[in-house]
Amino acid sequence: MSIPPANPGQDEVQQLRAQVAALYERLQASEENYRQLFAAGVGIARVSLQGHFLEVNHRFGEIAGRSPDQLRQLTFQDITHPDDLSPDMALVESLLEGRSHRYTIDKRYVRPNGDIVWVALTVALLRDRLGQPLHFISVIEDITDRRRLAEAVMTAKAAERANKAKTEFLSRMSHELRTPLNAMLGFAQLLRLDPANPLNTAQTRKVEHIEKAGGHLLAMLTDVLDLSRIEAGGLPLSIETLQLAPVFDEAVSMVTNQLRQAQLELHCTAPDEDVYVKADQVRLRQILVNLLSNAIKYNRPGGRVMIEAQALRAFVVITVTDTGSGMSEDQLSHLFEPFNRLGAELSNVEGTGIGLVIVKRLVDLMQGRIEVSSQPHAGSTFRVWLPSAEDPNIALRDAQETLGLDTPRSGWGTFDALNPGTLSVLYAEDNRVNVELVRQVVRMRPKWQMEVARCGADAIEMCRSSPPDLILLDMHLGDMSGLDVSDALMQYAHTANIPRVALSADAMPDQIRQARERGFLDYLTKPLDVGRLLKLLDRCAGERTSSGL
């Protein structure tokens, strides 16, 4: 028989007190968790079923650009960007109809000052015990910086794709336009230079007209492609330490015929041998040729063209002066505008109006500057300032003298594998007209015999079976590129040292750079300069003779 408690009513009170205390502790903990939640680093809001803000934390006020009191007077529709309101409301309806329990969306809020804030919004619907909707709980994270970064990355990638597509388009355009020009100008040169079938005076004049028109078209094509690549940021430069004197000489020699035809006098003060600049060799020569050509084209009969260079402390100043018609102040203010010929389009002087634009852009890319001074009827002066550089050969010569090393005998690579007697050149080309043109040029040098490979695979096989003394490679063969052929030949000891020369309509600078990096001796572009190819063959043969091979 059990004994009843001495005071049952007191025990029940104590139990009830304990339960109340436990409930109170849980309530305090819940309230503390609630306060901590609202103090979190993300925005939190309690929203009525109609969209009114019932309670918001401080962080959400910062995101929305309003105080908590201001937000409690508004609905979420009031601060949502108009373009984002419809999809947001559709998701809210989905919650109320029970088709989902929560949703997450990236949307925009509009601050009072008009600023746009991107947020990642997560919304859940709270219901009572009977399943009836009570209110929404929203968690808001500011993702504006993240979105901006993502948009910047997407923009950069899009720009990269666009530049790549534009570069590929320009490369194809260059190749497609230069190929017919190659036949036109190449055969015109052959007609003029062929000693076996000399032209009479009238025929020579007609051929010269063909060459002049083709040369003008080629120059215009080159300028337009260069300007397009510069503006697209796709023109690679190889900035290096250059001795200025050789570039000076090359530029002057390239305008010698133009000077002679215009009957102008040239005064050239060549730079000292120890003057060096930081520049891209090909583009620097292009700058000088352009300035000299303009000084010739816009000069007066019997006038003069002056070019000189002066080394200062941090810069080298190259000056080109003419005695032409000069320019007014108004013309000078429009000098570097693309396709603006400043009235010269009304004269008989040919031009595109973008040569000087390219010059200025190239000088800027080489960390230099260009200055112009001119007076009407007195001539113009162009000054190009380029960063100066130290002679890089001083340390090299000292090291060679210390080690007892000899310098290379030429810039044409090794020709030790050349055999005495007739020399062979293999031309890899899939265009029959181009093959016929080069075949006729090679016939002007009987010492050389030419064989033809119609594709890259044939070129590799012919080189492996019977290595030629020289290879002329088109860069776009039917089955592979000229660079692929070169890479394949480098894999075999008996073909790795065969001299390689590119002969291609692809005149894009990055293609030329890749060829030179792979050890190509030269890069001849189409339309073919017959004289340049003949000089190349003569130099290769002369190297063999001087080597006693």
XYZ file of C-alpha atoms in Angstrom:
549
model
C 0.000 0.000 0.000
C 1.518 3.318 -1.165
C 1.757 6.264 1.130
C 0.350 9.519 -0.396
C 2.578 12.608 -0.449
C 2.441 14.703 2.599
C 1.506 17.847 0.607
C 0.341 17.024 -2.930
C -0.765 20.549 -3.747
C 2.698 21.984 -3.084
C 4.395 19.461 -5.429
C 2.041 20.366 -8.269
C 2.807 24.042 -7.810
C 6.522 23.362 -7.920
C 6.153 21.358 -11.141
C 4.080 24.108 -12.696
C 6.673 26.677 -11.723
C 9.417 24.566 -13.283
C 7.457 24.277 -16.519
C 6.831 28.019 -16.609
C 10.514 28.681 -15.960
C 11.525 26.333 -18.790
C 9.054 27.968 -21.153
C 10.360 31.375 -20.134
C 13.944 30.321 -20.772
C 13.003 28.979 -24.213
C 11.122 32.159 -24.959
C 14.115 34.262 -23.932
C 16.397 32.089 -26.070
C 13.986 32.403 -28.983
C 13.858 36.166 -28.591
C 17.648 36.301 -28.354
C 17.965 34.207 -31.502
C 15.450 36.474 -33.186
C 17.414 39.602 -32.182
C 20.694 38.023 -33.317
C 19.110 37.023 -36.579
C 17.977 40.591 -37.221
C 21.467 41.837 -36.354
C 23.048 39.625 -39.034
C 25.141 41.001 -41.904
C 22.415 40.364 -44.446
C 19.118 42.165 -44.837
C 16.073 40.581 -43.156
C 12.480 41.680 -43.423
C 9.123 40.448 -42.203
C 6.526 41.304 -44.854
C 2.750 41.168 -44.716
C 0.727 39.179 -47.208
C -0.091 42.471 -48.961
C 3.588 43.373 -49.266
C 3.978 45.902 -46.422
C 7.211 45.814 -44.468
C 6.291 44.847 -40.875
C 9.785 44.617 -39.478
C 13.219 45.148 -41.037
C 16.756 45.042 -39.723
C 19.378 47.775 -40.008
C 21.280 46.028 -42.800
C 18.229 45.941 -45.059
C 17.811 49.672 -44.490
C 21.396 50.188 -45.690
C 20.750 48.074 -48.783
C 17.501 49.867 -49.647
C 18.927 53.314 -48.843
C 16.173 54.030 -46.290
C 15.732 53.949 -42.540
C 13.729 51.114 -40.937
C 10.959 53.596 -40.078
C 10.748 54.717 -43.716
C 10.598 51.130 -44.930
C 7.717 50.319 -42.575
C 5.677 52.911 -44.447
C 6.303 51.187 -47.803
C 5.641 47.932 -49.619
C 8.251 45.820 -51.383
C 6.523 46.812 -54.641
C 7.400 50.475 -53.912
C 11.161 49.865 -53.957
C 11.376 47.122 -56.610
C 12.643 48.040 -60.064
C 9.665 48.171 -62.472
C 11.218 45.628 -64.819
C 11.589 43.106 -61.957
C 8.140 43.518 -60.412
C 6.190 41.092 -62.631
C 8.447 38.045 -62.118
C 8.640 38.813 -58.391
C 4.830 38.976 -58.042
C 4.444 35.730 -59.975
C 6.688 33.964 -57.447
C 4.725 35.477 -54.546
C 1.478 34.092 -56.013
C 3.157 30.688 -56.291
C 3.869 30.771 -52.542
C 0.347 31.850 -51.594
C -1.231 29.140 -53.744
C 0.975 26.502 -52.119
C 2.789 25.537 -55.311
C 6.149 26.256 -53.633
C 7.462 26.862 -50.131
C 10.148 29.415 -50.903
C 11.881 31.083 -53.837
C 15.169 32.820 -54.626
C 15.591 35.500 -57.245
C 18.116 38.135 -58.299
C 16.329 41.467 -58.562
C 16.882 45.189 -58.342
C 15.853 47.752 -55.744
C 15.723 51.461 -56.524
C 17.077 53.800 -53.854
C 15.579 57.273 -53.287
C 18.485 58.905 -55.185
C 17.861 56.673 -58.204
C 20.768 54.295 -57.620
C 20.167 50.678 -58.593
C 21.050 47.917 -56.120
C 21.187 44.271 -57.165
C 20.141 41.797 -54.461
C 19.793 38.058 -54.061
C 16.351 37.704 -52.477
C 15.151 34.543 -50.699
C 11.511 34.534 -49.563
C 9.678 31.964 -47.398
C 5.983 31.961 -46.410
C 5.135 31.226 -42.759
C 1.774 29.550 -41.999
C -0.137 28.920 -38.772
C -1.062 25.496 -37.350
C -4.072 25.348 -39.611
C -1.932 26.036 -42.701
C -3.176 29.557 -43.203
C -0.595 32.124 -44.472
C 0.730 34.473 -41.803
C 3.493 36.571 -43.364
C 6.667 36.401 -45.456
C 10.231 36.257 -44.188
C 12.754 37.704 -46.647
C 16.548 37.432 -46.607
C 18.271 40.023 -48.794
C 21.957 40.010 -49.816
C 23.566 42.919 -51.679
C 25.203 41.427 -54.791
C 25.782 44.672 -56.701
C 29.586 44.346 -56.712
C 29.323 40.694 -57.664
C 27.016 41.517 -60.561
C 29.261 44.319 -61.748
C 32.263 42.006 -61.670
C 30.351 39.319 -63.539
C 29.166 41.847 -66.114
C 32.722 43.161 -66.506
C 34.007 39.635 -67.058
C 31.230 38.925 -69.562
C 31.923 42.205 -71.352
C 35.626 41.435 -71.488
C 34.971 37.960 -72.854
C 32.543 39.339 -75.415
C 35.081 41.951 -76.463
C 37.737 39.263 -76.693
C 35.489 37.119 -78.880
C 34.623 40.125 -81.026
C 38.281 41.075 -81.414
C 39.178 37.516 -82.282
C 36.405 37.339 -84.857
C 37.453 40.692 -86.268
C 41.086 39.601 -86.442
C 40.106 36.402 -88.243
C 37.920 38.391 -90.627
C 40.708 40.867 -91.342
C 43.140 38.023 -91.877
C 40.802 36.361 -94.381
C 40.096 39.672 -96.090
C 43.804 40.408 -96.349
C 44.473 36.966 -97.790
C 41.586 37.075 -100.270
C 42.425 40.561 -101.548
C 46.179 40.106 -101.668
C 45.986 36.872 -103.661
C 44.580 38.451 -106.874
C 46.792 41.504 -106.342
C 49.749 39.140 -106.203
C 49.008 37.871 -109.710
C 48.308 41.347 -111.076
C 51.371 43.089 -109.663
C 53.656 40.063 -109.905
C 53.130 39.454 -113.602
C 53.293 43.202 -114.267
C 56.752 43.242 -112.676
C 57.771 40.236 -114.740
C 56.678 41.975 -117.931
C 58.764 44.998 -117.012
C 61.835 43.079 -115.811
C 62.004 40.220 -118.315
C 65.212 40.770 -120.340
C 64.291 38.058 -122.836
C 61.129 39.904 -123.919
C 61.744 43.630 -123.431
C 58.775 45.975 -123.690
C 58.635 49.014 -125.915
C 58.064 52.462 -124.472
C 54.273 52.403 -124.809
C 54.006 48.945 -123.287
C 56.278 49.916 -120.416
C 54.120 52.948 -119.667
C 50.978 50.789 -119.592
C 52.592 48.273 -117.269
C 53.709 51.090 -114.991
C 50.092 52.283 -114.825
C 49.050 48.787 -113.749
C 51.747 48.681 -111.073
C 50.883 52.167 -109.836
C 47.163 51.427 -109.562
C 47.803 48.068 -107.927
C 50.293 49.618 -105.528
C 47.776 52.284 -104.537
C 45.127 49.613 -103.905
C 47.605 47.589 -101.858
C 48.592 50.617 -99.766
C 44.948 51.474 -99.127
C 44.196 47.869 -98.122
C 47.173 47.768 -95.774
C 46.267 51.085 -94.141
C 42.618 50.151 -93.583
C 43.553 46.781 -92.066
C 46.207 48.357 -89.831
C 43.831 51.029 -88.574
C 41.126 48.447 -87.888
C 43.520 46.295 -85.878
C 44.865 49.260 -83.921
C 41.367 50.448 -82.995
C 40.411 46.910 -81.997
C 43.506 46.636 -79.822
C 44.646 43.640 -81.845
C 47.891 44.935 -83.333
C 50.768 43.165 -81.563
C 54.013 45.090 -81.220
C 57.445 43.689 -80.521
C 59.078 46.481 -78.539
C 62.812 45.954 -78.428
C 66.063 47.857 -78.324
C 66.802 48.934 -81.917
C 69.778 50.547 -83.544
C 68.221 53.498 -85.334
C 70.685 53.862 -88.241
C 69.706 50.632 -90.105
C 65.978 51.433 -89.831
C 66.766 54.937 -91.099
C 68.600 53.523 -94.114
C 65.815 51.035 -94.898
C 63.149 53.747 -94.826
C 65.161 56.082 -97.049
C 65.908 53.317 -99.558
C 62.198 52.465 -99.776
C 61.314 55.995 -100.964
C 64.307 56.502 -103.273
C 62.332 55.808 -106.449
C 59.527 58.070 -105.274
C 62.052 60.865 -104.657
C 63.611 60.406 -108.080
C 60.251 60.440 -109.864
C 59.214 63.602 -108.006
C 62.611 65.209 -108.778
C 63.114 66.239 -105.160
C 66.318 66.695 -103.205
C 66.859 64.634 -100.052
C 68.960 65.822 -97.151
C 69.501 62.930 -94.759
C 71.444 63.294 -91.544
C 71.770 59.714 -90.399
C 71.965 59.008 -86.672
C 75.216 57.900 -85.090
C 75.835 54.176 -84.782
C 75.407 54.316 -81.003
C 71.858 55.739 -81.122
C 69.277 53.192 -79.976
C 65.535 53.435 -79.367
C 62.806 51.319 -77.781
C 60.454 50.504 -80.645
C 58.998 47.877 -82.952
C 61.314 47.614 -85.949
C 58.665 46.959 -88.599
C 56.311 49.639 -87.290
C 59.069 52.212 -86.841
C 60.078 51.715 -90.456
C 56.409 52.087 -91.411
C 56.246 55.400 -89.515
C 59.341 56.787 -91.232
C 58.246 55.642 -94.696
C 54.824 57.204 -94.207
C 56.256 60.554 -93.110
C 58.789 60.560 -95.942
C 56.147 59.596 -98.501
C 53.899 62.435 -97.370
C 56.825 64.858 -97.494
C 57.382 63.797 -101.105
C 53.739 63.704 -102.241
C 52.811 67.109 -100.867
C 56.017 68.908 -101.847
C 56.557 71.450 -104.603
C 58.528 70.810 -107.804
C 62.242 71.098 -107.133
C 61.650 71.067 -103.388
C 63.570 69.382 -100.593
C 62.918 66.678 -98.024
C 64.990 66.599 -94.838
C 65.243 63.798 -92.298
C 67.463 63.710 -89.250
C 67.672 62.219 -85.769
C 68.965 63.690 -82.557
C 69.640 61.798 -79.336
C 68.558 63.608 -76.193
C 68.683 62.269 -72.651
C 65.570 60.149 -72.420
C 64.355 60.422 -76.010
C 65.489 60.300 -79.589
C 63.841 62.893 -81.834
C 63.347 62.031 -85.508
C 62.509 65.054 -87.668
C 61.042 64.999 -91.180
C 60.707 68.365 -92.933
C 59.419 69.283 -96.378
C 59.192 72.461 -98.439
C 55.646 71.826 -99.600
C 52.459 73.846 -99.396
C 52.182 73.600 -95.611
C 48.995 73.656 -93.548
C 46.849 76.249 -91.850
C 45.937 76.212 -88.165
C 42.493 74.875 -89.025
C 43.985 72.038 -91.082
C 46.410 71.159 -88.277
C 43.484 70.825 -85.853
C 41.993 68.091 -88.075
C 45.272 66.463 -89.102
C 44.814 63.157 -87.272
C 41.173 62.540 -88.146
C 40.620 59.291 -90.097
C 39.851 59.729 -93.819
C 40.174 63.527 -93.624
C 42.579 64.545 -96.392
C 42.288 68.244 -95.552
C 41.264 69.206 -99.076
C 43.884 67.067 -100.852
C 41.086 64.888 -102.213
C 40.481 67.713 -104.732
C 44.036 67.383 -106.066
C 45.653 64.658 -108.157
C 47.669 63.393 -105.182
C 46.610 59.876 -104.238
C 45.959 58.976 -100.612
C 43.492 57.536 -98.108
C 43.611 60.068 -95.299
C 44.509 57.500 -92.649
C 48.302 57.261 -92.970
C 49.029 59.926 -90.360
C 46.313 58.514 -88.095
C 48.167 55.194 -88.124
C 51.485 56.977 -87.525
C 50.150 58.722 -84.435
C 48.537 55.560 -83.044
C 51.753 53.580 -83.571
C 53.877 56.274 -81.921
C 51.489 56.307 -78.956
C 51.674 52.506 -78.676
C 55.479 52.776 -78.542
C 55.246 55.229 -75.612
C 56.313 58.150 -77.788
C 54.678 61.292 -79.114
C 54.448 63.204 -82.382
C 54.568 66.956 -82.880
C 53.706 68.949 -86.006
C 54.517 72.502 -87.010
C 53.558 74.019 -90.340
C 53.062 77.283 -92.179
C 51.068 77.778 -95.365
C 53.308 77.889 -98.451
C 56.419 77.238 -96.301
C 56.289 73.502 -95.578
C 55.745 71.230 -92.603
C 57.882 69.583 -89.931
C 56.990 66.353 -88.115
C 58.903 65.363 -84.985
C 58.639 61.844 -83.562
C 59.848 61.403 -79.994
C 60.742 57.823 -79.023
C 62.249 56.483 -75.781
C 66.007 56.124 -76.081
C 67.863 52.943 -75.117
C 71.376 51.775 -74.279
C 73.509 49.831 -76.754
C 72.710 46.159 -75.937
C 75.758 44.868 -77.803
C 78.330 46.319 -75.453
C 77.824 43.654 -72.797
C 77.490 40.954 -75.484
C 80.748 41.926 -77.174
C 82.530 42.011 -73.823
C 81.256 38.501 -73.029
C 82.250 37.179 -76.453
C 85.737 38.626 -76.144
C 86.071 37.115 -72.688
C 84.968 33.682 -73.887
C 86.728 33.888 -77.254
C 83.525 33.426 -79.249
C 83.059 34.529 -82.861
C 79.971 36.439 -83.925
C 77.649 34.905 -86.538
C 78.807 35.537 -90.081
C 75.367 36.583 -91.341
C 71.743 37.027 -90.396
C 70.576 34.261 -92.718
C 71.147 31.295 -90.447
C 73.330 28.326 -91.247
C 73.724 27.096 -94.782
C 76.242 24.357 -93.958
C 73.959 21.725 -95.491
C 73.964 23.364 -98.919
C 75.468 21.258 -101.666
C 77.737 22.648 -104.399
C 76.321 23.171 -107.859
C 72.692 23.921 -108.622
C 70.586 24.999 -105.671
C 67.064 23.721 -105.094
C 64.106 25.623 -103.713
C 60.871 23.911 -102.703
C 57.756 26.071 -103.001
C 54.741 24.878 -100.958
C 51.702 26.533 -102.554
C 48.204 25.367 -103.517
C 47.374 28.208 -105.910
C 48.448 27.475 -109.507
C 48.680 31.143 -110.524
C 51.000 31.885 -107.614
C 53.123 28.861 -108.513
C 53.472 30.025 -112.105
C 54.445 33.518 -110.999
C 57.201 32.311 -108.661
C 58.376 29.752 -111.238
C 58.976 32.540 -113.752
C 60.781 34.630 -111.149
C 63.068 31.722 -110.237
C 63.866 31.198 -113.923
C 65.574 34.591 -113.829
C 68.159 32.950 -111.559
C 69.324 29.818 -113.456
C 71.377 28.644 -110.475
C 68.142 27.835 -108.692
C 65.788 25.000 -109.608
C 62.246 25.015 -108.199
C 60.060 22.118 -107.157
C 56.445 22.464 -106.028
C 54.478 20.868 -103.195
C 50.713 21.332 -103.528
C 49.940 20.718 -99.850
C 51.631 20.632 -96.468
C 51.911 16.847 -96.299
C 53.655 16.742 -99.693
C 56.065 19.466 -98.584
C 57.043 17.498 -95.466
C 57.495 14.251 -97.426
C 59.566 15.904 -100.167
C 61.809 17.608 -97.593
C 62.353 14.343 -95.731
C 63.178 12.370 -98.875
C 65.379 15.025 -100.502
C 66.060 18.124 -98.373
C 66.091 21.302 -100.512
C 68.453 24.215 -100.068
C 65.574 26.613 -99.389
C 61.840 26.343 -98.660
C 59.232 28.918 -99.643
C 56.104 28.330 -97.556
C 52.613 29.665 -98.072
C 50.971 30.182 -94.668
C 47.564 28.824 -95.682
C 47.877 25.480 -97.451
C 44.908 23.234 -98.056
C 45.622 20.697 -95.324
C 47.684 22.673 -92.812
C 49.386 25.995 -92.217
C 52.928 26.898 -93.133
C 53.716 27.086 -89.421
C 52.534 23.473 -89.042
C 54.850 22.419 -91.866
C 57.752 24.230 -90.211
C 57.015 22.596 -86.854
C 56.937 19.162 -88.488
C 60.295 19.724 -90.211
C 61.851 20.761 -86.901
C 61.186 17.238 -85.583
C 63.807 15.647 -87.872
C 67.518 16.296 -87.636
C 68.131 16.319 -91.403
C 65.314 18.850 -92.084
C 65.449 21.031 -88.975
C 68.134 23.356 -90.393
C 66.654 23.859 -93.859
C 66.246 27.643 -94.334
C 62.563 28.591 -94.412
C 60.996 31.710 -95.940
C 57.303 32.549 -95.751
C 55.603 33.724 -98.931
C 51.989 34.449 -98.066
C 49.032 36.761 -98.582
C 48.542 36.705 -94.804
C 50.290 39.936 -93.861
C 48.886 40.168 -90.326
C 51.600 41.194 -87.843
C 50.910 38.391 -85.357
C 51.323 35.813 -88.137
C 54.634 37.391 -89.158
C 55.759 37.435 -85.528
C 54.946 33.746 -85.072
C 56.935 32.882 -88.196
C 59.976 34.825 -87.011
C 59.752 33.220 -83.583
C 59.961 29.826 -85.302
C 63.176 30.786 -87.055
C 61.928 31.818 -90.516
C 64.635 33.725 -92.376
C 62.193 36.167 -93.902
C 58.505 36.782 -94.463
C 57.592 37.864 -97.995
C 54.043 39.123 -98.386
C 51.799 39.046 -101.412
C 51.565 40.865 -103.708
C 55.070 39.606 -104.310
C 57.904 42.093 -104.643
C 59.838 40.361 -107.442
C 63.000 42.303 -106.721
C 62.941 41.324 -103.071
C 62.604 37.628 -103.896
C 65.475 37.856 -106.399
C 67.662 39.568 -103.792
C 66.779 36.830 -101.303
C 67.819 34.109 -103.768
C 71.042 35.981 -104.528
C 71.869 36.375 -100.849
C 71.231 32.721 -100.120
C 73.421 31.673 -103.049
C 76.066 34.223 -102.071
C 76.132 32.914 -98.521
C 76.844 29.454 -99.854
C 79.655 30.749 -102.071
C 81.271 32.832 -99.339
C 81.158 29.815 -97.036
C 83.018 27.712 -99.581
C 80.270 25.113 -99.627
